[in-house]
GROMACS .gro file of C-alpha atoms in nm:
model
  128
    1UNK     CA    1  -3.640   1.466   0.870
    2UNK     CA    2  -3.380   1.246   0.899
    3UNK     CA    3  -3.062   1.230   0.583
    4UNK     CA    4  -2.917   0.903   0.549
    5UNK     CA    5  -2.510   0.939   0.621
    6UNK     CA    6  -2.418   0.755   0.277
    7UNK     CA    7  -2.605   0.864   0.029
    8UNK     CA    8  -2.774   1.137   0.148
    9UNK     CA    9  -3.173   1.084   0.104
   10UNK     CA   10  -3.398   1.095   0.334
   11UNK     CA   11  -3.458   0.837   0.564
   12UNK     CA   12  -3.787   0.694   0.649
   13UNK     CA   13  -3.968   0.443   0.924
   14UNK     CA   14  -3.859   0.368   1.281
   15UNK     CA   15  -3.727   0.660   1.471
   16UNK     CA   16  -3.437   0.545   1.577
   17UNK     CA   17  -3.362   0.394   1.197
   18UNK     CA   18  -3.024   0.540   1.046
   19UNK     CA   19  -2.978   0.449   0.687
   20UNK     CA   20  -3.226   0.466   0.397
   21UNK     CA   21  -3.177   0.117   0.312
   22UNK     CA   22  -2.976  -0.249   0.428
   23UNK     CA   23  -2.760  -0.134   0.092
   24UNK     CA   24  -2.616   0.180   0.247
   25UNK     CA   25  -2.586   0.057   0.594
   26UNK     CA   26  -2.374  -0.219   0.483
   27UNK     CA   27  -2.155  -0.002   0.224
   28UNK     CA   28  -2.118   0.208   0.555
   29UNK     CA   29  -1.992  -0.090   0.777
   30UNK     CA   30  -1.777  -0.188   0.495
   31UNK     CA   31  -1.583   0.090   0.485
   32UNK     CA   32  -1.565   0.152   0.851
   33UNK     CA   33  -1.383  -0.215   0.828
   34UNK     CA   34  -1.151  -0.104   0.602
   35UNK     CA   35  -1.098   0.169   0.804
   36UNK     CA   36  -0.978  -0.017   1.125
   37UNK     CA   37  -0.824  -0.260   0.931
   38UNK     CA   38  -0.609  -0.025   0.695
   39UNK     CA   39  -0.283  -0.108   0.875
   40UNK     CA   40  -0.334  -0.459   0.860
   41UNK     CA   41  -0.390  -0.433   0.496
   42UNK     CA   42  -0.099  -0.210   0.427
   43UNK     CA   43   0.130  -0.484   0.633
   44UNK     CA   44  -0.003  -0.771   0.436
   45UNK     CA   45   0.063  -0.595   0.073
   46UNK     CA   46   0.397  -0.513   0.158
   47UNK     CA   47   0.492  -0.853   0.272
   48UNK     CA   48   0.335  -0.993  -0.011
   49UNK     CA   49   0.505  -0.767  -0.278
   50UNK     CA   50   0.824  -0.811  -0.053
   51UNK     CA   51   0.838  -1.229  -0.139
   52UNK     CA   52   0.738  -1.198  -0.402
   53UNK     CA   53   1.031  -0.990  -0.539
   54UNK     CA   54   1.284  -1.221  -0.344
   55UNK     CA   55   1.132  -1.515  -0.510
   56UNK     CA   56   1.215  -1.352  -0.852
   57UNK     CA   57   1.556  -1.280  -0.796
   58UNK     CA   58   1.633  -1.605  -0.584
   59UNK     CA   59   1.580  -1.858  -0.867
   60UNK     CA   60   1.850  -2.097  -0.716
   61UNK     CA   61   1.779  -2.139  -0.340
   62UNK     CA   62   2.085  -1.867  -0.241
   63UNK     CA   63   2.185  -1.612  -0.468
   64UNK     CA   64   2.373  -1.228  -0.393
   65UNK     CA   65   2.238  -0.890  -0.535
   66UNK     CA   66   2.270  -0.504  -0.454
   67UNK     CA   67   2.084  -0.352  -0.219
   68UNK     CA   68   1.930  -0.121  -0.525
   69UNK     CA   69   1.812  -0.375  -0.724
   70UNK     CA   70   1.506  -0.475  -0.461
   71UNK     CA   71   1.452  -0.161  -0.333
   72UNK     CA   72   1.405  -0.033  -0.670
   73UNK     CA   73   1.073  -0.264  -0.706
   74UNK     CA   74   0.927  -0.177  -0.405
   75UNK     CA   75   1.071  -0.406  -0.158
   76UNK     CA   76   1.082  -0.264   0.170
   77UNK     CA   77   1.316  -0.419   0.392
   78UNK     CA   78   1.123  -0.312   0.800
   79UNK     CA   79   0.892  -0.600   0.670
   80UNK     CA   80   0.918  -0.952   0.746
   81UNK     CA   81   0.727  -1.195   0.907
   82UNK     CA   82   1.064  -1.400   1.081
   83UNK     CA   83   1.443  -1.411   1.119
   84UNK     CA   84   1.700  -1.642   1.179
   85UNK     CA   85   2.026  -1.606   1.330
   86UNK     CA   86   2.339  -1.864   1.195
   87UNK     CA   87   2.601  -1.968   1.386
   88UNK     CA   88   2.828  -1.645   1.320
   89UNK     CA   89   2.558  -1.404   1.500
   90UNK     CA   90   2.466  -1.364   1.133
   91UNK     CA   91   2.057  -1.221   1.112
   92UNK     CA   92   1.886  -1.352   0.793
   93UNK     CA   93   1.517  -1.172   0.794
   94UNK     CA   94   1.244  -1.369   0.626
   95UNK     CA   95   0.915  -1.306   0.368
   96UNK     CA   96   0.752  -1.647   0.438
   97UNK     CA   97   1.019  -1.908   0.323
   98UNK     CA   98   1.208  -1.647   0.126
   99UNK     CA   99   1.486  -1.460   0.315
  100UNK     CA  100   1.797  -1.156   0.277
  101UNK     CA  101   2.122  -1.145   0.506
  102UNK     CA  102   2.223  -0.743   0.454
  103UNK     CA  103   2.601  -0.722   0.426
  104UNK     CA  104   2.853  -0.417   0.318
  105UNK     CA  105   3.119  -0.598   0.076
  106UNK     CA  106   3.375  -0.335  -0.086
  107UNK     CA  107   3.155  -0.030   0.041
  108UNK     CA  108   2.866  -0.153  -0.151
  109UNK     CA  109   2.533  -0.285   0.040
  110UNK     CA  110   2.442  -0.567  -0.080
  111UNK     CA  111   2.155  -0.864  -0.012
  112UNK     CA  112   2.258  -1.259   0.045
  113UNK     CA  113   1.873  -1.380  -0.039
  114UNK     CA  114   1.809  -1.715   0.064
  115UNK     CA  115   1.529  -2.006   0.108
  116UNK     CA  116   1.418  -2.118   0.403
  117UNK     CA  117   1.560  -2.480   0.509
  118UNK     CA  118   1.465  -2.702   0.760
  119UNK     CA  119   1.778  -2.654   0.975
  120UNK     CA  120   1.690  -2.325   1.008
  121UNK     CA  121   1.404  -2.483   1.219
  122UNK     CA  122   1.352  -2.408   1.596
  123UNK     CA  123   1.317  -2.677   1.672
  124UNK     CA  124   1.657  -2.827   1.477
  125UNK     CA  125   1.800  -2.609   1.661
  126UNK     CA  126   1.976  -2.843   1.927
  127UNK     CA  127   2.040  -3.075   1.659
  128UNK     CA  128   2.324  -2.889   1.527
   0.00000   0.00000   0.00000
């Protein structure tokens, strides 16, 4: 007698047949899927949750904050999905169009948060 590996009843038919019905074998499949694709899930909510906290506090197109204030909502700063460099070696990191520039002013860390513009292009680039 063969036990079906979701919900536990017993299986019946073909030999070879492993679940007790096309219900648990796709509930299985399902969550094997999320299994494999956990990391990929976890990368997507942060960058999510990451614009859309610079998009709150970056009403104006460039504004500056403490370093607190984001991380205090959850922002996590390891995740971005591009960067930029300026002119002065300068490295803006980006959520989507919405971006930070981390700088130290009077021992305090604090974020420049930005919007993305087109000079900030590649290729714009050898325009400037």
């Amino acid at each position: 007698m063969k036990i079906c590996p979701v919900c536990q009843k017993e299986v019946t038919g073909r030999r070879d047949k492993i679940y007790c019905s096309p219900a648990c074998k796709s509930t299985q499949q399902y969550e094997q899927r999320l299994e494999e694709e956990a990391f990929y899930f976890e990368v997507d909510r942060q960058l999510k949750k990451n614009r859309r906290i610079l998009r709150k506090y970056n009403q104006v197109g460039m504004t500056t904050l403490r370093q607190e204030v984001l991380l205090s909502e959850g922002f996590n700063p390891r995740f971005f999905t591009h960067y930029w460099k300026n002119g002065k070696g300068q490295v803006y990191f980006f959520c989507y169009e919405f971006g930070y520039l981390s700088l130290q002013e009077q021992g305090k860390e604090k974020y420049v948060l930005v919007t993305w513009q087109a000079y900030m292009h590649p290729a714009n680039r050898s325009k400037n």
